[in-house]
Tab-separated table of C-alpha atoms in Angstrom:
chain	number	residue	atom	x	y	z
A	274	UNK	CA	98.473	109.527	105.775
A	275	UNK	CA	95.599	111.987	106.304
A	276	UNK	CA	93.617	109.745	108.655
A	277	UNK	CA	90.706	109.541	106.194
A	278	UNK	CA	90.036	106.009	104.956
A	279	UNK	CA	88.165	104.937	101.853
A	280	UNK	CA	87.130	101.520	100.614
A	281	UNK	CA	87.416	99.918	98.195
A	282	UNK	CA	90.594	101.229	96.599
A	283	UNK	CA	89.637	99.967	93.148
A	284	UNK	CA	86.301	98.987	91.686
A	285	UNK	CA	85.562	97.561	88.248
A	286	UNK	CA	81.956	97.137	87.223
A	287	UNK	CA	79.659	97.154	84.214
A	288	UNK	CA	77.307	99.771	82.832
A	289	UNK	CA	73.909	99.775	84.497
A	290	UNK	CA	75.242	98.449	87.803
A	291	UNK	CA	75.162	100.048	91.246
A	292	UNK	CA	78.109	100.489	93.619
A	293	UNK	CA	78.684	101.866	97.108
A	294	UNK	CA	81.808	103.733	98.131
A	295	UNK	CA	82.632	104.057	101.794
A	296	UNK	CA	84.492	106.753	103.720
A	297	UNK	CA	85.564	107.058	107.350
A	298	UNK	CA	86.581	110.587	108.392
A	299	UNK	CA	89.493	111.525	110.617
A	300	UNK	CA	88.838	110.976	114.284
A	301	UNK	CA	86.825	113.903	115.628
A	302	UNK	CA	85.872	115.355	112.242
A	303	UNK	CA	82.168	116.015	111.826
A	304	UNK	CA	82.056	116.990	108.178
A	305	UNK	CA	82.494	114.747	105.146
A	306	UNK	CA	82.806	115.829	101.521
A	307	UNK	CA	82.692	113.842	98.301
A	308	UNK	CA	84.535	114.844	95.135
A	309	UNK	CA	84.823	113.315	91.674
A	310	UNK	CA	88.022	113.633	89.662
A	311	UNK	CA	88.046	112.698	86.010
A	312	UNK	CA	90.796	113.426	83.509
A	313	UNK	CA	88.959	116.169	81.687
A	314	UNK	CA	87.046	117.729	84.577
A	315	UNK	CA	89.440	118.121	87.457
A	316	UNK	CA	88.158	117.834	91.024
A	317	UNK	CA	84.414	118.418	91.191
A	318	UNK	CA	82.521	118.889	94.441
A	319	UNK	CA	79.589	116.508	94.800
A	320	UNK	CA	78.131	116.833	98.284
A	321	UNK	CA	78.895	117.731	101.917
A	322	UNK	CA	77.503	116.281	105.112
A	323	UNK	CA	77.878	117.749	108.573
A	324	UNK	CA	77.070	115.608	111.612
A	325	UNK	CA	74.608	113.501	109.656
A	326	UNK	CA	72.859	116.333	107.812
A	327	UNK	CA	73.340	117.392	104.205
A	328	UNK	CA	75.098	120.798	104.227
A	329	UNK	CA	75.862	121.583	100.587
A	330	UNK	CA	75.279	120.057	97.200
A	331	UNK	CA	77.261	120.422	93.990
A	332	UNK	CA	76.498	119.133	90.523
A	333	UNK	CA	75.691	115.678	91.814
A	334	UNK	CA	73.714	113.544	89.387
A	335	UNK	CA	70.300	112.226	90.418
A	336	UNK	CA	71.699	108.698	89.961
A	337	UNK	CA	74.118	109.437	92.811
A	338	UNK	CA	73.174	109.673	96.463
A	339	UNK	CA	75.026	109.852	99.733
A	340	UNK	CA	74.459	109.703	103.443
A	341	UNK	CA	76.355	110.134	106.684
A	342	UNK	CA	75.654	107.685	109.471
A	343	UNK	CA	75.515	108.279	113.272
A	344	UNK	CA	79.106	107.007	113.605
A	345	UNK	CA	80.010	109.725	111.035
A	346	UNK	CA	81.151	107.410	108.283
A	347	UNK	CA	79.677	108.183	104.892
A	348	UNK	CA	78.641	106.225	101.834
A	349	UNK	CA	78.299	107.389	98.249
A	350	UNK	CA	75.920	105.321	96.145
A	351	UNK	CA	76.254	105.381	92.367
A	352	UNK	CA	73.519	103.685	90.334
A	353	UNK	CA	72.716	103.020	86.668
A	354	UNK	CA	76.409	103.460	86.014
A	355	UNK	CA	77.597	104.850	82.700
A	356	UNK	CA	81.013	104.771	81.057
A	357	UNK	CA	81.434	108.447	81.868
A	358	UNK	CA	81.193	107.748	85.591
A	359	UNK	CA	84.658	106.202	85.482
A	360	UNK	CA	86.754	108.445	87.705
A	361	UNK	CA	88.567	108.796	90.999
A	362	UNK	CA	86.172	109.463	93.861
A	363	UNK	CA	87.663	111.229	96.860
A	364	UNK	CA	86.246	111.708	100.281
A	365	UNK	CA	87.541	114.498	102.499
A	366	UNK	CA	86.799	115.452	106.073
A	367	UNK	CA	87.123	118.528	108.256
A	368	UNK	CA	86.643	119.245	111.925
A	369	UNK	CA	83.624	121.416	111.334
A	370	UNK	CA	81.872	122.566	108.214
A	371	UNK	CA	84.490	125.040	107.100
A	372	UNK	CA	87.975	124.171	108.225
A	373	UNK	CA	90.741	122.649	106.102
A	374	UNK	CA	89.706	119.487	104.294
A	375	UNK	CA	91.890	116.391	104.440
A	376	UNK	CA	91.500	113.914	101.628
A	377	UNK	CA	91.331	110.139	101.675
A	378	UNK	CA	93.271	107.963	99.204
A	379	UNK	CA	90.319	107.728	96.824
A	380	UNK	CA	88.386	104.969	95.099
A	381	UNK	CA	89.218	104.399	91.436
A	382	UNK	CA	86.030	103.374	89.640
A	383	UNK	CA	86.170	101.840	86.194
A	384	UNK	CA	82.889	101.239	84.379
A	385	UNK	CA	83.160	98.861	81.415
B	149	UNK	CA	79.617	131.625	87.185
B	150	UNK	CA	82.666	130.136	88.814
B	151	UNK	CA	86.016	130.297	87.093
B	152	UNK	CA	89.443	129.430	88.427
B	153	UNK	CA	92.416	129.631	86.080
B	154	UNK	CA	95.869	128.159	86.470
B	155	UNK	CA	98.563	127.395	83.915
B	156	UNK	CA	98.303	123.799	82.743
B	157	UNK	CA	101.980	122.919	82.911
B	158	UNK	CA	105.235	124.376	84.201
B	159	UNK	CA	108.807	123.172	84.207
B	160	UNK	CA	111.550	124.242	86.597
B	161	UNK	CA	115.031	123.189	87.631
B	162	UNK	CA	116.004	121.482	90.861
B	163	UNK	CA	117.124	124.056	93.442
B	164	UNK	CA	115.309	126.918	91.710
B	165	UNK	CA	112.209	128.932	92.678
B	166	UNK	CA	108.882	128.629	90.858
B	167	UNK	CA	105.698	130.670	91.132
B	168	UNK	CA	102.344	129.130	90.207
B	169	UNK	CA	99.591	131.663	89.606
B	170	UNK	CA	95.870	131.306	90.132
B	171	UNK	CA	93.145	133.774	89.196
B	172	UNK	CA	89.566	133.352	90.235
B	173	UNK	CA	86.133	134.762	89.521
B	174	UNK	CA	83.566	133.244	91.838
B	175	UNK	CA	80.174	134.352	93.096
B	176	UNK	CA	81.386	133.953	96.676
B	177	UNK	CA	84.752	133.903	98.418
B	178	UNK	CA	85.694	132.696	101.854
B	179	UNK	CA	89.294	131.641	101.512
B	180	UNK	CA	91.720	130.120	99.042
B	181	UNK	CA	93.524	126.803	99.426
B	182	UNK	CA	96.492	125.204	97.703
B	183	UNK	CA	96.814	121.440	97.509
B	184	UNK	CA	99.552	119.230	96.100
B	185	UNK	CA	98.578	116.063	94.277
B	186	UNK	CA	100.922	113.376	93.010
B	187	UNK	CA	99.530	111.314	90.143
B	188	UNK	CA	96.886	108.854	91.313
B	189	UNK	CA	97.159	109.973	94.926
B	190	UNK	CA	95.105	112.113	97.294
B	191	UNK	CA	95.444	115.891	97.315
B	192	UNK	CA	97.433	117.036	100.354
B	193	UNK	CA	96.924	120.422	101.997
B	194	UNK	CA	99.670	123.005	101.513
B	195	UNK	CA	98.334	126.420	102.479
B	196	UNK	CA	95.339	128.606	103.195
B	197	UNK	CA	94.782	132.348	102.694
B	198	UNK	CA	91.686	134.285	103.634
B	199	UNK	CA	93.203	137.759	104.124
B	200	UNK	CA	95.416	139.639	101.689
B	201	UNK	CA	99.103	139.027	101.996
B	202	UNK	CA	101.737	136.365	102.175
B	203	UNK	CA	101.641	133.169	104.230
B	204	UNK	CA	104.961	131.353	104.585
B	205	UNK	CA	105.413	127.725	105.513
B	206	UNK	CA	108.924	126.390	105.082
B	207	UNK	CA	109.790	126.122	101.382
B	208	UNK	CA	106.224	127.014	100.399
B	209	UNK	CA	104.575	130.448	100.479
B	210	UNK	CA	101.181	131.556	99.248
B	211	UNK	CA	99.956	135.038	98.440
B	212	UNK	CA	96.442	136.409	98.083
B	213	UNK	CA	95.000	139.615	96.653
B	214	UNK	CA	91.229	139.577	97.037
B	215	UNK	CA	90.706	142.809	95.101
B	216	UNK	CA	92.503	141.320	92.094
B	217	UNK	CA	91.096	137.802	92.449
B	218	UNK	CA	94.649	136.520	92.399
B	219	UNK	CA	96.829	134.124	94.313
B	220	UNK	CA	100.185	132.494	93.806
B	221	UNK	CA	102.063	129.588	95.315
B	222	UNK	CA	105.827	130.033	95.596
B	223	UNK	CA	108.027	126.982	95.898
B	224	UNK	CA	111.676	127.540	96.860
B	225	UNK	CA	114.698	125.235	96.709
B	226	UNK	CA	112.866	122.898	94.394
B	227	UNK	CA	113.359	119.188	94.874
B	228	UNK	CA	112.584	116.355	92.464
B	229	UNK	CA	109.795	115.190	94.776
B	230	UNK	CA	108.014	118.518	94.168
B	231	UNK	CA	107.064	117.227	90.708
B	232	UNK	CA	103.288	117.025	91.098
B	233	UNK	CA	100.050	118.769	90.273
B	234	UNK	CA	99.232	121.914	92.299
B	235	UNK	CA	95.562	122.678	92.788
B	236	UNK	CA	94.123	126.078	93.609
B	237	UNK	CA	90.705	125.950	95.301
B	238	UNK	CA	88.281	128.637	96.460
B	239	UNK	CA	85.963	128.074	99.389
B	240	UNK	CA	82.709	129.358	98.117
B	241	UNK	CA	80.830	130.725	101.139
B	242	UNK	CA	81.138	131.023	104.879
B	243	UNK	CA	78.448	128.521	105.791
B	244	UNK	CA	79.633	125.513	103.782
B	245	UNK	CA	83.006	124.000	103.114
B	246	UNK	CA	82.376	123.571	99.394
B	247	UNK	CA	85.639	123.970	97.465
B	248	UNK	CA	85.774	124.960	93.818
B	249	UNK	CA	88.976	123.668	92.246
B	250	UNK	CA	90.976	124.882	89.312
B	251	UNK	CA	92.187	122.325	86.778
B	252	UNK	CA	95.599	122.179	88.428
B	253	UNK	CA	99.124	123.000	87.314
B	254	UNK	CA	101.424	120.082	86.563
B	255	UNK	CA	104.939	120.991	87.667
B	256	UNK	CA	107.898	119.047	86.366
B	257	UNK	CA	111.176	119.525	88.203
B	258	UNK	CA	114.238	118.658	86.140
B	259	UNK	CA	117.749	117.940	87.438
């Protein structure tokens, strides 16, 4: 158990819908990262937050957005969902913006 | 561009030693990580190299050559539970934690 928690564990929804994935970092970690893992793409970096501020952005779609709250938990919002958005979404955290990242158990999203 | 290459699959025998290679070509480099991932589970941290040389941690060792853009993960005394995917990841720059992952190497350990 890494100490990073993610909810929900599984999510099934329809195309065009919007969902919110939640992540709580390890105690004391200031930085949160979001990754997408699909079968054909491997782990893809989406976005990083550090102490509430956006620190780095990957190839995150405009339909996706994220934020980190004052209590350091983070949410990833996915809207206008498409079949291709079906994937495992992982959150990771680190003590600062550069140290080793520890991954949560992931949210498996299935878009039908 | 960013390119990280690993073999797709490897097979090894219980009790043996296996070496998983990773080559990278990235626009920035600030360290290389190895993660283990069992199917459907979270990646778990194995090792980190930022300077050239070998880092040893129990049955696992990792090597880095920055001039060659090359790393390997060495697993000794293989156990059945080592059957998993092994992910090589490069930290892109010094001011963010962004990791660029390879596609992973699926290792099957046979009795």
